[in-house]
Short mmCIF file of C-alpha atoms in Angstrom, two decimals:
data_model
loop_
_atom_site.label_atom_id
_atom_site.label_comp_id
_atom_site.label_asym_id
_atom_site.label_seq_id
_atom_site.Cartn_x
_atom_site.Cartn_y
_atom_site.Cartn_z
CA UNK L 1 88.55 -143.47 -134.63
CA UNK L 2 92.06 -141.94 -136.11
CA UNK L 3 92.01 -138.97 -137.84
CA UNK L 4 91.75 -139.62 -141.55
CA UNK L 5 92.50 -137.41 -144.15
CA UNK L 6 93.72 -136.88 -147.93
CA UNK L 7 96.81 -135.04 -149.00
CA UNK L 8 97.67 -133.68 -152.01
CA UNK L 9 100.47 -135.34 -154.14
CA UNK L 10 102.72 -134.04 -156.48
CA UNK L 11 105.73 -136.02 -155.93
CA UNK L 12 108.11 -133.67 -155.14
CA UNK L 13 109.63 -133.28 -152.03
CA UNK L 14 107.23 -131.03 -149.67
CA UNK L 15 103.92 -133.17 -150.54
CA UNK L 16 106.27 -136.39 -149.65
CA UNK L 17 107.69 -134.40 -146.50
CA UNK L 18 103.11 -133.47 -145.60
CA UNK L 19 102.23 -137.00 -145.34
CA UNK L 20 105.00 -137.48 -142.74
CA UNK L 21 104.07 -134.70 -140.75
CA UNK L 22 100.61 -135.53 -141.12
CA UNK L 23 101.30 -138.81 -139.87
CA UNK L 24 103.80 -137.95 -136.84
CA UNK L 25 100.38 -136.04 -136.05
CA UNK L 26 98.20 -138.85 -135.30
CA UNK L 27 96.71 -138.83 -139.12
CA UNK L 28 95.82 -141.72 -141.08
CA UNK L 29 96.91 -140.13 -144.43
CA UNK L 30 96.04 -141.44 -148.52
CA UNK L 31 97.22 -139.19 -151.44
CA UNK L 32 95.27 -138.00 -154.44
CA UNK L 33 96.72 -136.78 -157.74
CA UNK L 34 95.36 -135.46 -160.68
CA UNK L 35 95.57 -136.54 -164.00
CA UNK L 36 95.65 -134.14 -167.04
CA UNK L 37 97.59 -134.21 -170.29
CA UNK L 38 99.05 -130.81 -168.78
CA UNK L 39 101.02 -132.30 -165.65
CA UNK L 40 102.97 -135.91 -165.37
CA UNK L 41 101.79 -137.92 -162.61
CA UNK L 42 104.50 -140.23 -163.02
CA UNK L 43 106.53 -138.54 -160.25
CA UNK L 44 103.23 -138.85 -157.82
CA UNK L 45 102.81 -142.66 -158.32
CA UNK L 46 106.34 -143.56 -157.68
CA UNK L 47 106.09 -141.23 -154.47
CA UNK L 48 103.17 -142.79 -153.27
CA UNK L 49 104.48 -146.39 -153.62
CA UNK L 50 107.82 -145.13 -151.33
CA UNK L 51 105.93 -143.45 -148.87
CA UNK L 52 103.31 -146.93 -149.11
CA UNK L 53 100.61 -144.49 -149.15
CA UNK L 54 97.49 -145.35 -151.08
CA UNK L 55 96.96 -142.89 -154.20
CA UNK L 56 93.71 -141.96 -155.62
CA UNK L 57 94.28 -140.54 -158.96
CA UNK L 58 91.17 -137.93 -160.39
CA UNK L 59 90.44 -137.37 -163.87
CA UNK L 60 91.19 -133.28 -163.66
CA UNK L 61 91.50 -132.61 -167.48
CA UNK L 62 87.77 -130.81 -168.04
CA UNK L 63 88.50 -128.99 -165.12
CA UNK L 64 91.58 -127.90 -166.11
CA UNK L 65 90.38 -126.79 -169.92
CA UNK L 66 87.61 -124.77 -168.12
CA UNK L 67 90.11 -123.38 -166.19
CA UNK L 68 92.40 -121.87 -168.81
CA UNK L 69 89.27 -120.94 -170.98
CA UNK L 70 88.48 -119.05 -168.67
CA UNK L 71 90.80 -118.30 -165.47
CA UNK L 72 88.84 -116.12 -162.58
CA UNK L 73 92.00 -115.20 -161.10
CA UNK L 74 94.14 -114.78 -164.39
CA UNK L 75 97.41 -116.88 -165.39
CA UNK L 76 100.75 -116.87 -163.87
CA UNK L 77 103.87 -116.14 -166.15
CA UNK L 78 102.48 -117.89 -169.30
CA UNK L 79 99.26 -119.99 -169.74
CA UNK L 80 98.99 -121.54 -166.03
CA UNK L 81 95.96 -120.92 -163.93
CA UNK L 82 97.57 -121.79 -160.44
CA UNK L 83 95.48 -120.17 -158.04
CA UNK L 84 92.32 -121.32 -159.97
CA UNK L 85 93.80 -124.88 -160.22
CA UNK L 86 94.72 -125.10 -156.66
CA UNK L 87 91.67 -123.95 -155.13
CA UNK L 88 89.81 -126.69 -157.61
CA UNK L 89 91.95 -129.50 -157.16
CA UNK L 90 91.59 -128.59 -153.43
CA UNK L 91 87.65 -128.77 -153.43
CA UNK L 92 87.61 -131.57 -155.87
CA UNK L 93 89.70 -133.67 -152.98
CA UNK L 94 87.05 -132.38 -150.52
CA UNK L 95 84.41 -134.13 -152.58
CA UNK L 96 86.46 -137.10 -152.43
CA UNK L 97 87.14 -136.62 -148.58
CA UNK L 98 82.76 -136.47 -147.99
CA UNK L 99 82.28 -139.70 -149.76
CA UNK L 100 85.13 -141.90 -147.70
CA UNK L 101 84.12 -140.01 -144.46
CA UNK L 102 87.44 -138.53 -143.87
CA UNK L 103 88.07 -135.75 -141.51
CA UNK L 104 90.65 -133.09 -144.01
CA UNK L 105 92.31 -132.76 -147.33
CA UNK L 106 95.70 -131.51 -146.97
CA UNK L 107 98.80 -129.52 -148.99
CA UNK L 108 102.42 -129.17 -149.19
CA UNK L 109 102.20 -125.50 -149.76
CA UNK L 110 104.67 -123.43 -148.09
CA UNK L 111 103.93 -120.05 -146.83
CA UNK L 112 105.96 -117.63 -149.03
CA UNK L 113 107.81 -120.57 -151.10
CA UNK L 114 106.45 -119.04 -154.52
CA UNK L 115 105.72 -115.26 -154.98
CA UNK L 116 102.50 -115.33 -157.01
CA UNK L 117 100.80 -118.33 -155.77
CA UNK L 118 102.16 -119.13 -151.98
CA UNK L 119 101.90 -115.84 -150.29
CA UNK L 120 99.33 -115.16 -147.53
CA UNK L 121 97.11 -113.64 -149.97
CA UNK L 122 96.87 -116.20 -152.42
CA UNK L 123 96.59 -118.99 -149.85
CA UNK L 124 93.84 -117.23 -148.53
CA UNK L 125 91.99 -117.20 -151.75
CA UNK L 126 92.70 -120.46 -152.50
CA UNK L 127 90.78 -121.94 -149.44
CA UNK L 128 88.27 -119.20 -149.80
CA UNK L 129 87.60 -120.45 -153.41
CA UNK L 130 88.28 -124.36 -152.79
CA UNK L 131 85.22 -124.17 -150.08
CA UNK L 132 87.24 -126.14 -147.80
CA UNK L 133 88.03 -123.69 -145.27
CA UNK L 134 88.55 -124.79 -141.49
CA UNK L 135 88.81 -128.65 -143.18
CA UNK L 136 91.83 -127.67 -145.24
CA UNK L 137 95.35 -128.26 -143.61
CA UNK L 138 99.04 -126.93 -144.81
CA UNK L 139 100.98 -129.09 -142.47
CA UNK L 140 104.21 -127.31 -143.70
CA UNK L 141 103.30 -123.98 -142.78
CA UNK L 142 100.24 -124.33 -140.45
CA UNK L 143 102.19 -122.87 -136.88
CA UNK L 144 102.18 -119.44 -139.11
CA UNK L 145 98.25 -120.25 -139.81
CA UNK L 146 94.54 -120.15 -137.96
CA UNK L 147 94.13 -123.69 -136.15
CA UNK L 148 91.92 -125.80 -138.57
CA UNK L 149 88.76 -127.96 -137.47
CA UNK L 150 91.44 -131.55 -136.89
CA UNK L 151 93.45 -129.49 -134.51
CA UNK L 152 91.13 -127.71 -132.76
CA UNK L 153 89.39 -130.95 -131.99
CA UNK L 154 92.58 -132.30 -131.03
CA UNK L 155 92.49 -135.17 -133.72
CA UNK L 156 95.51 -133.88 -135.41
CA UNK L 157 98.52 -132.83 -132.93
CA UNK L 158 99.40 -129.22 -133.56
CA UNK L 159 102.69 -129.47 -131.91
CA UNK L 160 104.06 -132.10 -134.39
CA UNK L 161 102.87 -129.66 -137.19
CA UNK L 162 105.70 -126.96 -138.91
CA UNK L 163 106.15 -123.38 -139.33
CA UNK L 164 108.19 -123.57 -142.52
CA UNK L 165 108.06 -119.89 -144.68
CA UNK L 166 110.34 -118.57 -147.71
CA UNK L 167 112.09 -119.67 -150.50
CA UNK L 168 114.71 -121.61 -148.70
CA UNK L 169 115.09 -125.43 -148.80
CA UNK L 170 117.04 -126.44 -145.82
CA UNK L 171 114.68 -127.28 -143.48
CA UNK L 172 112.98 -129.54 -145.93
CA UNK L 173 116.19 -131.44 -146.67
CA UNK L 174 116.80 -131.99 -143.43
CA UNK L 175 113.38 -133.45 -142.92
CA UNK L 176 113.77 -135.50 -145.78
CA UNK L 177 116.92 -136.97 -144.04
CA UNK L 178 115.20 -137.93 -140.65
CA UNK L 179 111.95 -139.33 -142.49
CA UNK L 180 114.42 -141.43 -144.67
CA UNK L 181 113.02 -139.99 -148.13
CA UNK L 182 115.73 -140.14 -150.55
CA UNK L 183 114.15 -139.80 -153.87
CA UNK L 184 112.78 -136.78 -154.78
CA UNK L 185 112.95 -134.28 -158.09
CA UNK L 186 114.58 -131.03 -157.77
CA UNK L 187 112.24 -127.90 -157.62
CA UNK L 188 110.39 -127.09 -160.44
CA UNK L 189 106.81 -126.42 -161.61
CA UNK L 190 106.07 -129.60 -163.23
CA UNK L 191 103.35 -128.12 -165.24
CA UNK L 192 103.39 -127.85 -169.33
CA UNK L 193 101.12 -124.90 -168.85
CA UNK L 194 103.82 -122.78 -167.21
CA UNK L 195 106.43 -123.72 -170.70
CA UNK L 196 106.48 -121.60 -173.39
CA UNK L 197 106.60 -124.02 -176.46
CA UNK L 198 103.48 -126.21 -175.55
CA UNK L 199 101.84 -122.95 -174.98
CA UNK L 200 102.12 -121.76 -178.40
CA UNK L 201 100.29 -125.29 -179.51
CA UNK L 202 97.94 -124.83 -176.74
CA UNK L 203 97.40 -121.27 -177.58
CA UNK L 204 97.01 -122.40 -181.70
CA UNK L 205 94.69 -125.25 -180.67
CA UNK L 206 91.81 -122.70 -178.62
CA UNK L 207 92.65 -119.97 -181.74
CA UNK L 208 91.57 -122.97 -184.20
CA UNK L 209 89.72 -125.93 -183.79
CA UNK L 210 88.87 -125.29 -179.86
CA UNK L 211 89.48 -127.41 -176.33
CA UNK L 212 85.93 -129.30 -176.98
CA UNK L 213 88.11 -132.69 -178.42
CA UNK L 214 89.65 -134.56 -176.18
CA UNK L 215 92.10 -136.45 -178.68
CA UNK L 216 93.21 -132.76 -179.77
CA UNK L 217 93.87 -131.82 -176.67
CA UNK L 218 95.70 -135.10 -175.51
CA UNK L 219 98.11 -134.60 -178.45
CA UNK L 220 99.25 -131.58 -177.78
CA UNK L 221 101.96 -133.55 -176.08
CA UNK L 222 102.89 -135.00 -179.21
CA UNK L 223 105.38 -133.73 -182.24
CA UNK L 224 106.15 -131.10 -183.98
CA UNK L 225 103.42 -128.43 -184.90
CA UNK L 226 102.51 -126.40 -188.24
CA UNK L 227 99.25 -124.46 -189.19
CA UNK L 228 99.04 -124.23 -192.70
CA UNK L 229 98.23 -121.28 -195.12
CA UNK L 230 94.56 -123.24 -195.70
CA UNK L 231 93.98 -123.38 -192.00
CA UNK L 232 94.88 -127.38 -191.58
CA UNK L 233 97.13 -128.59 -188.41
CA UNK L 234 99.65 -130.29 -188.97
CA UNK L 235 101.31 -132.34 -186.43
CA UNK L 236 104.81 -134.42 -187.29
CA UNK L 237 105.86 -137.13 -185.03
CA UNK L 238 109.56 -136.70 -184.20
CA UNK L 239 110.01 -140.53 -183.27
CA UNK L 240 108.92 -143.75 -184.31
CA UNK L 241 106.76 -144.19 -180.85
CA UNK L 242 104.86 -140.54 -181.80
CA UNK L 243 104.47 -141.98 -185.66
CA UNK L 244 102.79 -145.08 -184.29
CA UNK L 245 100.66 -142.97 -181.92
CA UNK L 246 99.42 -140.91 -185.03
CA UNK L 247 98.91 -143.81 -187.01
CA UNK L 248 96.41 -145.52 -184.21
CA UNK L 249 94.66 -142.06 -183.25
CA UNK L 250 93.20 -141.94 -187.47
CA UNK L 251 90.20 -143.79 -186.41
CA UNK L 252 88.74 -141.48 -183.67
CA UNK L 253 89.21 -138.44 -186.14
CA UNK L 254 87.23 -139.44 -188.89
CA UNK L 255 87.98 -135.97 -190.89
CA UNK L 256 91.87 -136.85 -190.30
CA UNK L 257 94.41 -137.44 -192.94
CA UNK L 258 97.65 -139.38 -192.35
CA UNK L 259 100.95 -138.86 -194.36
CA UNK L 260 104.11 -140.21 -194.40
CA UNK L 261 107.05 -141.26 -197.12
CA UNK L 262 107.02 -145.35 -197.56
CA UNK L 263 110.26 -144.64 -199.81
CA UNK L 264 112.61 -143.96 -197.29
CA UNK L 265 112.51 -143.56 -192.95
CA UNK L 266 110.94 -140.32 -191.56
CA UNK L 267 108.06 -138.89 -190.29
CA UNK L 268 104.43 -139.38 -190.13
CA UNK L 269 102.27 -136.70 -190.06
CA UNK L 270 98.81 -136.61 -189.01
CA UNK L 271 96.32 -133.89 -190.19
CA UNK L 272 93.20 -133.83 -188.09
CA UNK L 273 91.29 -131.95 -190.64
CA UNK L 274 92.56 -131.40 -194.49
CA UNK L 275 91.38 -127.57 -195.02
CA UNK L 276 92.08 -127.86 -198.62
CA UNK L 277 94.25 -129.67 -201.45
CA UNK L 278 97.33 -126.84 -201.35
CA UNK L 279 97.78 -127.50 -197.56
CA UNK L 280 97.76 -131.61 -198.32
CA UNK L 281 100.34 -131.00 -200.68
CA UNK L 282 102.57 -128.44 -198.28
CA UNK L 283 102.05 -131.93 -195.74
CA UNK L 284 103.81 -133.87 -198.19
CA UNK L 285 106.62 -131.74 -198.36
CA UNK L 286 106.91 -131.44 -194.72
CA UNK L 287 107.24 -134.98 -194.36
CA UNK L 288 109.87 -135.08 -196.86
CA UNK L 289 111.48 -132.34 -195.65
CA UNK L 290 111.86 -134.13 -192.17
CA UNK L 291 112.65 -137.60 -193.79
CA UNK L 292 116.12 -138.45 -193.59
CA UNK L 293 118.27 -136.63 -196.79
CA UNK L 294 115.50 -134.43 -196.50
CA UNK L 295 116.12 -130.85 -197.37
CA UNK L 296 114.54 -127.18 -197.21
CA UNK L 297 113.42 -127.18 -193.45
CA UNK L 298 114.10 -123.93 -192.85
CA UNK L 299 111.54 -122.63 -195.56
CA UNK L 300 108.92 -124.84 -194.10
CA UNK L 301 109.95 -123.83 -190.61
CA UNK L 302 107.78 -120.42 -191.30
CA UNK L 303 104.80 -122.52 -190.89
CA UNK L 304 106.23 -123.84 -187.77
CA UNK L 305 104.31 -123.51 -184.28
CA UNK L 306 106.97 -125.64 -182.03
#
């Protein structure tokens, strides 16, 4: 039987670039994404369908709130638990991997690629935390690394395998060339919990009502934010899609209040919980303030999160 494993999938270019190398191995390879309102996995689906690779995609968003309540290994440059997310992500595809039978789960991750979370070190913690140690190949990098299970039982063909380190790009582009993958997003972390706005909302949302709701924490996608002198939320929808969003999410947050102007176009803005009567009537003037002729912004802008 062919060596059968799961890789990984971001959809940028060195997950693409694993399942290749994986395959020119001898490796019957699927991908698996995760899904969280904290990363798009638009990029992963349409990568998948190129490479005609089946993707399994894994509910990861209570992991990922546990996770930044409470990161073992602390938070990159702003509110992103990488090495924490990694090594879970990682064992959560090894669950996946025991129940199909399959032999490895399997990373782009190049050796030395990004300071904090790709250096030996933090590789090394990563497989030591995701459990998955000996089962876990880097396909990029693994010449530089121990032999895993697959390759020391000769199901996986450690010649056809790289020994790709640093920062630098060319070697990957030039694989991308022979394997024929064309379509691929520049370099770049992908992650809301690595941007500064969303993590003032984020940060606002814990301080406040808490991670516990999953339609608060879904939303912090959506609008513009304000906490109010009373303690309500206030979140604006900045297009007519995000006003029709608010409008249908009323029902699942029975305390909510919705507010727009009917008199001419703007915003709607959805409270999830009216604190008291002064902050209903600061809402109102929000909306009007964003409404088109509206006026004083930059007065209401002190109540402004992002």
């Amino acid at each position: 039987m062919a060596c059968r494993g799961l890789s990984l999938m971001s959809g940028g270019l060195d997950s693409q670039l694993a399942i290749r190398v994986l395959q020119r191995a001898g490796a019957e390879v699927e991908a698996v994404c995760f899904s969280t309102p904290f990363f798009d996995i638009s990029a992963a689906k349409k990568a998948a369908d190129a490479l005609g690779v089946k993707l399994h995609i894994v509910d990861f968003t209570d992991d990922e709130i546990s996770l930044i309540e409470n990161p073992a290994h602390g938070f990159g440059g702003a509110m992103n638990p990488c090495i924490d997310c990694h090594a879970l992500m990682i064992r959560r595809a090894g669950e996946l991997m025991t129940e199909l039978g399959y032999d490895f789960v399997a990373t782009g991750e190049v050796q030395g690629q990004r300071p904090m979370s790709q250096n030996k070190q933090s590789m090394g913690i990563v497989e030591k935390c995701s459990t998955m140690k000996g089962r876990l190949v880097r396909p990029m990098s693994a010449k530089l690394l121990e032999p895993t299970i697959p390759e020391l039982e000769g199901k996986l063909d450690r010649e056809q395998l790289l020994d790709i380190s640093g920062r630098g790009r060319e070697r990957q582009i030039a694989l991308a060339a022979e394997f024929g993958i064309v379509d691929y997003p520049s370099p770049a972390g992908g992650c809301k919990l690595t941007e500064d706005g969303f993590c003032r909302k984020l940060k606002d949302l814990m301080d406040h009502e808490g991670l516990h709701d999953r339609t608060l924490v879904d939303l912090l996608t959506v609008g513009r934010r304000f906490r109010l002198p009373g303690g309500s939320s206030v979140i604006l929808g900045r297009d007519r899609i995000e006003n029709e969003r608010l409008s249908s999410l009323v029902a699942r947050l029975p305390s909510s209040v919705l507010v727009k102007n009917d008199s001419v176009p703007g915003p709607t803005a959805l409270v999830p919980e009216l604190k008291s009567q002064d902050d209903l009537e600061l809402t109102r003037q929000i909306v009007c303030a964003w409404s088109r002729g509206g006026m004083g912004r930059e007065m209401l802008k002190t109540f402004q999160i992002c």
